[in-house]
Amino acid sequence: MTTEPETIDARGLKCPLPVLKMEKAIAALPRGAHLLVLATDPMAKVDIPLFCKQKGHDCTVTTEGGVLHFAIVKG
């Protein structure tokens, strides 16, 4: 049984808000949990993967219709 990942909708927010919202959400999740972050701020494409790398989380970035999709697995 697969469950949908928790989703953070940070579209329209400017950095550092997408990272701060993600950080708060991921802190409450167990190791191995999946989190999806949606963002439109171009800086998020740099800031979110950097944060994940520093904290040991996996992060995959895709773009759909101008919206950045960050698929994160808590490390």
CSV table of N, CA and C in Angstrom, one decimal:
chain,number,residue,atom,x,y,z
A,1,MET,N,0.8,-1.2,0.0
A,1,MET,CA,0.0,0.0,0.0
A,1,MET,C,0.9,1.2,0.0
A,2,THR,N,0.7,2.1,-1.0
A,2,THR,CA,1.5,3.3,-1.0
A,2,THR,C,0.6,4.5,-0.6
A,3,THR,N,1.1,5.4,0.1
A,3,THR,CA,0.4,6.6,0.5
A,3,THR,C,0.9,7.8,-0.2
A,4,GLU,N,0.0,8.7,-0.4
A,4,GLU,CA,0.4,10.0,-1.0
A,4,GLU,C,1.4,10.7,-0.1
A,5,PRO,N,2.4,11.3,-0.6
A,5,PRO,CA,3.4,12.1,0.2
A,5,PRO,C,2.7,13.4,0.7
A,6,GLU,N,3.1,13.8,1.9
A,6,GLU,CA,2.6,15.1,2.4
A,6,GLU,C,3.0,16.2,1.4
A,7,THR,N,2.2,17.1,1.1
A,7,THR,CA,2.5,18.2,0.2
A,7,THR,C,2.5,19.6,0.8
A,8,ILE,N,3.6,20.3,0.5
A,8,ILE,CA,3.7,21.7,0.9
A,8,ILE,C,3.5,22.5,-0.3
A,9,ASP,N,2.5,23.4,-0.3
A,9,ASP,CA,2.2,24.3,-1.5
A,9,ASP,C,2.8,25.6,-1.1
A,10,ALA,N,4.0,25.9,-1.7
A,10,ALA,CA,4.7,27.1,-1.5
A,10,ALA,C,4.7,28.0,-2.7
A,11,ARG,N,3.8,27.7,-3.6
A,11,ARG,CA,3.7,28.5,-4.9
A,11,ARG,C,3.4,29.9,-4.5
A,12,GLY,N,4.1,30.9,-5.1
A,12,GLY,CA,3.9,32.3,-4.9
A,12,GLY,C,4.6,32.9,-3.7
A,13,LEU,N,5.3,32.0,-3.0
A,13,LEU,CA,6.1,32.5,-1.8
A,13,LEU,C,7.5,32.7,-2.3
A,14,LYS,N,8.2,33.7,-1.7
A,14,LYS,CA,9.6,34.0,-2.0
A,14,LYS,C,10.5,33.4,-1.0
A,15,CYS,N,11.7,33.0,-1.4
A,15,CYS,CA,12.6,32.5,-0.4
A,15,CYS,C,12.9,33.5,0.6
A,16,PRO,N,13.1,33.1,1.9
A,16,PRO,CA,13.3,31.7,2.3
A,16,PRO,C,12.0,31.0,2.7
A,17,LEU,N,10.8,31.5,2.5
A,17,LEU,CA,9.6,30.9,3.0
A,17,LEU,C,9.4,29.4,2.5
A,18,PRO,N,9.7,29.1,1.2
A,18,PRO,CA,9.5,27.7,0.9
A,18,PRO,C,10.4,26.7,1.7
A,19,VAL,N,11.6,27.1,1.9
A,19,VAL,CA,12.6,26.3,2.7
A,19,VAL,C,12.1,26.2,4.1
A,20,LEU,N,11.7,27.3,4.7
A,20,LEU,CA,11.2,27.3,6.1
A,20,LEU,C,10.0,26.4,6.3
A,21,LYS,N,9.0,26.5,5.3
A,21,LYS,CA,7.9,25.6,5.4
A,21,LYS,C,8.2,24.2,5.3
A,22,MET,N,9.2,23.9,4.4
A,22,MET,CA,9.6,22.5,4.2
A,22,MET,C,10.3,22.0,5.4
A,23,GLU,N,11.2,22.8,6.0
A,23,GLU,CA,12.0,22.4,7.2
A,23,GLU,C,11.1,22.1,8.3
A,24,LYS,N,10.0,22.9,8.5
A,24,LYS,CA,9.1,22.6,9.6
A,24,LYS,C,8.3,21.3,9.4
A,25,ALA,N,7.9,21.1,8.1
A,25,ALA,CA,7.1,19.9,7.8
A,25,ALA,C,8.0,18.6,7.9
A,26,ILE,N,9.2,18.7,7.4
A,26,ILE,CA,10.1,17.5,7.4
A,26,ILE,C,10.5,17.1,8.8
A,27,ALA,N,10.6,18.1,9.7
A,27,ALA,CA,11.0,17.8,11.1
A,27,ALA,C,10.0,16.9,11.8
A,28,ALA,N,8.7,17.0,11.4
A,28,ALA,CA,7.7,16.2,12.0
A,28,ALA,C,7.5,14.9,11.4
A,29,LEU,N,8.2,14.6,10.3
A,29,LEU,CA,8.1,13.3,9.6
A,29,LEU,C,9.1,12.3,10.1
A,30,PRO,N,8.7,11.0,10.0
A,30,PRO,CA,9.7,9.9,10.4
A,30,PRO,C,10.7,9.7,9.2
A,31,ARG,N,11.9,9.1,9.6
A,31,ARG,CA,12.9,8.8,8.6
A,31,ARG,C,12.3,8.0,7.5
A,32,GLY,N,12.6,8.3,6.2
A,32,GLY,CA,12.1,7.5,5.1
A,32,GLY,C,10.8,8.1,4.6
A,33,ALA,N,10.2,9.0,5.2
A,33,ALA,CA,8.9,9.6,4.8
A,33,ALA,C,9.1,10.5,3.5
A,34,HIS,N,8.1,10.6,2.7
A,34,HIS,CA,8.1,11.3,1.5
A,34,HIS,C,7.4,12.7,1.7
A,35,LEU,N,8.0,13.7,1.1
A,35,LEU,CA,7.4,15.0,1.1
A,35,LEU,C,7.5,15.6,-0.3
A,36,LEU,N,6.4,16.3,-0.7
A,36,LEU,CA,6.4,17.0,-2.0
A,36,LEU,C,6.3,18.4,-1.7
A,37,VAL,N,7.2,19.2,-2.3
A,37,VAL,CA,7.1,20.7,-2.1
A,37,VAL,C,6.9,21.3,-3.5
A,38,LEU,N,5.9,22.1,-3.6
A,38,LEU,CA,5.6,22.9,-4.9
A,38,LEU,C,6.0,24.3,-4.7
A,39,ALA,N,6.8,24.8,-5.6
A,39,ALA,CA,7.3,26.2,-5.5
A,39,ALA,C,7.4,26.9,-6.8
A,40,THR,N,7.3,28.2,-6.9
A,40,THR,CA,7.5,29.0,-8.1
A,40,THR,C,8.7,29.9,-8.0
A,41,ASP,N,9.2,30.1,-6.9
A,41,ASP,CA,10.4,31.0,-6.7
A,41,ASP,C,11.6,30.3,-7.3
A,42,PRO,N,12.3,30.9,-8.3
A,42,PRO,CA,13.4,30.3,-9.0
A,42,PRO,C,14.6,30.0,-8.0
A,43,MET,N,14.7,30.8,-6.9
A,43,MET,CA,15.7,30.5,-5.9
A,43,MET,C,15.5,29.2,-5.2
A,44,ALA,N,14.3,28.7,-5.1
A,44,ALA,CA,14.0,27.5,-4.5
A,44,ALA,C,14.7,26.3,-5.1
A,45,LYS,N,14.9,26.4,-6.4
A,45,LYS,CA,15.6,25.4,-7.2
A,45,LYS,C,17.1,25.2,-6.7
A,46,VAL,N,17.6,26.2,-6.1
A,46,VAL,CA,19.0,26.2,-5.5
A,46,VAL,C,18.8,25.8,-4.0
A,47,ASP,N,18.0,26.6,-3.3
A,47,ASP,CA,17.9,26.5,-1.8
A,47,ASP,C,17.4,25.2,-1.3
A,48,ILE,N,16.3,24.6,-1.9
A,48,ILE,CA,15.8,23.4,-1.3
A,48,ILE,C,16.7,22.2,-1.5
A,49,PRO,N,17.3,22.0,-2.7
A,49,PRO,CA,18.2,20.9,-2.8
A,49,PRO,C,19.5,21.0,-1.9
A,50,LEU,N,19.9,22.3,-1.8
A,50,LEU,CA,21.1,22.5,-0.9
A,50,LEU,C,20.8,22.2,0.6
A,51,PHE,N,19.6,22.6,1.0
A,51,PHE,CA,19.2,22.3,2.4
A,51,PHE,C,19.1,20.8,2.6
A,52,CYS,N,18.5,20.1,1.6
A,52,CYS,CA,18.3,18.6,1.7
A,52,CYS,C,19.7,17.9,1.7
A,53,LYS,N,20.6,18.4,0.9
A,53,LYS,CA,22.0,17.8,0.9
A,53,LYS,C,22.7,18.0,2.2
A,54,GLN,N,22.5,19.2,2.8
A,54,GLN,CA,23.2,19.4,4.1
A,54,GLN,C,22.6,18.6,5.2
A,55,LYS,N,21.3,18.3,5.1
A,55,LYS,CA,20.6,17.6,6.2
A,55,LYS,C,20.5,16.0,5.9
A,56,GLY,N,21.0,15.6,4.7
A,56,GLY,CA,21.0,14.2,4.5
A,56,GLY,C,19.7,13.6,3.9
A,57,HIS,N,18.9,14.5,3.3
A,57,HIS,CA,17.7,14.1,2.6
A,57,HIS,C,17.9,13.9,1.1
A,58,ASP,N,17.2,13.0,0.5
A,58,ASP,CA,17.2,12.8,-1.0
A,58,ASP,C,16.2,13.9,-1.5
A,59,CYS,N,16.6,14.5,-2.6
A,59,CYS,CA,15.7,15.5,-3.3
A,59,CYS,C,15.8,15.3,-4.8
A,60,THR,N,14.7,15.2,-5.4
A,60,THR,CA,14.6,15.1,-6.9
A,60,THR,C,13.7,16.3,-7.3
A,61,VAL,N,14.2,17.1,-8.3
A,61,VAL,CA,13.5,18.2,-8.8
A,61,VAL,C,13.0,18.0,-10.2
A,62,THR,N,11.7,18.3,-10.4
A,62,THR,CA,11.1,18.3,-11.8
A,62,THR,C,10.3,19.7,-11.9
A,63,THR,N,10.0,20.0,-13.2
A,63,THR,CA,9.3,21.2,-13.4
A,63,THR,C,8.0,20.8,-14.3
A,64,GLU,N,6.9,21.3,-13.8
A,64,GLU,CA,5.6,21.1,-14.6
A,64,GLU,C,4.9,22.4,-14.7
A,65,GLY,N,4.7,22.9,-15.9
A,65,GLY,CA,4.0,24.1,-16.1
A,65,GLY,C,4.5,25.3,-15.3
A,66,GLY,N,5.8,25.4,-15.2
A,66,GLY,CA,6.4,26.6,-14.5
A,66,GLY,C,6.4,26.4,-13.0
A,67,VAL,N,6.0,25.2,-12.5
A,67,VAL,CA,6.0,25.0,-11.0
A,67,VAL,C,7.1,23.9,-10.8
A,68,LEU,N,7.9,24.3,-9.8
A,68,LEU,CA,9.0,23.3,-9.4
A,68,LEU,C,8.4,22.3,-8.4
A,69,HIS,N,8.7,21.0,-8.7
A,69,HIS,CA,8.2,19.9,-7.8
A,69,HIS,C,9.5,19.3,-7.2
A,70,PHE,N,9.5,19.4,-5.9
A,70,PHE,CA,10.6,18.8,-5.1
A,70,PHE,C,10.1,17.5,-4.4
A,71,ALA,N,10.6,16.4,-4.9
A,71,ALA,CA,10.2,15.1,-4.2
A,71,ALA,C,11.4,14.8,-3.2
A,72,ILE,N,11.0,14.8,-1.9
A,72,ILE,CA,12.0,14.7,-0.9
A,72,ILE,C,11.7,13.4,-0.1
A,73,VAL,N,12.8,12.7,0.2
A,73,VAL,CA,12.7,11.6,1.1
A,73,VAL,C,13.6,11.9,2.3
A,74,LYS,N,13.0,11.9,3.5
A,74,LYS,CA,13.7,12.2,4.7
A,74,LYS,C,14.8,11.2,5.0
A,75,GLY,N,16.0,11.7,5.2
A,75,GLY,CA,17.2,10.9,5.5
A,75,GLY,C,17.3,10.6,7.0
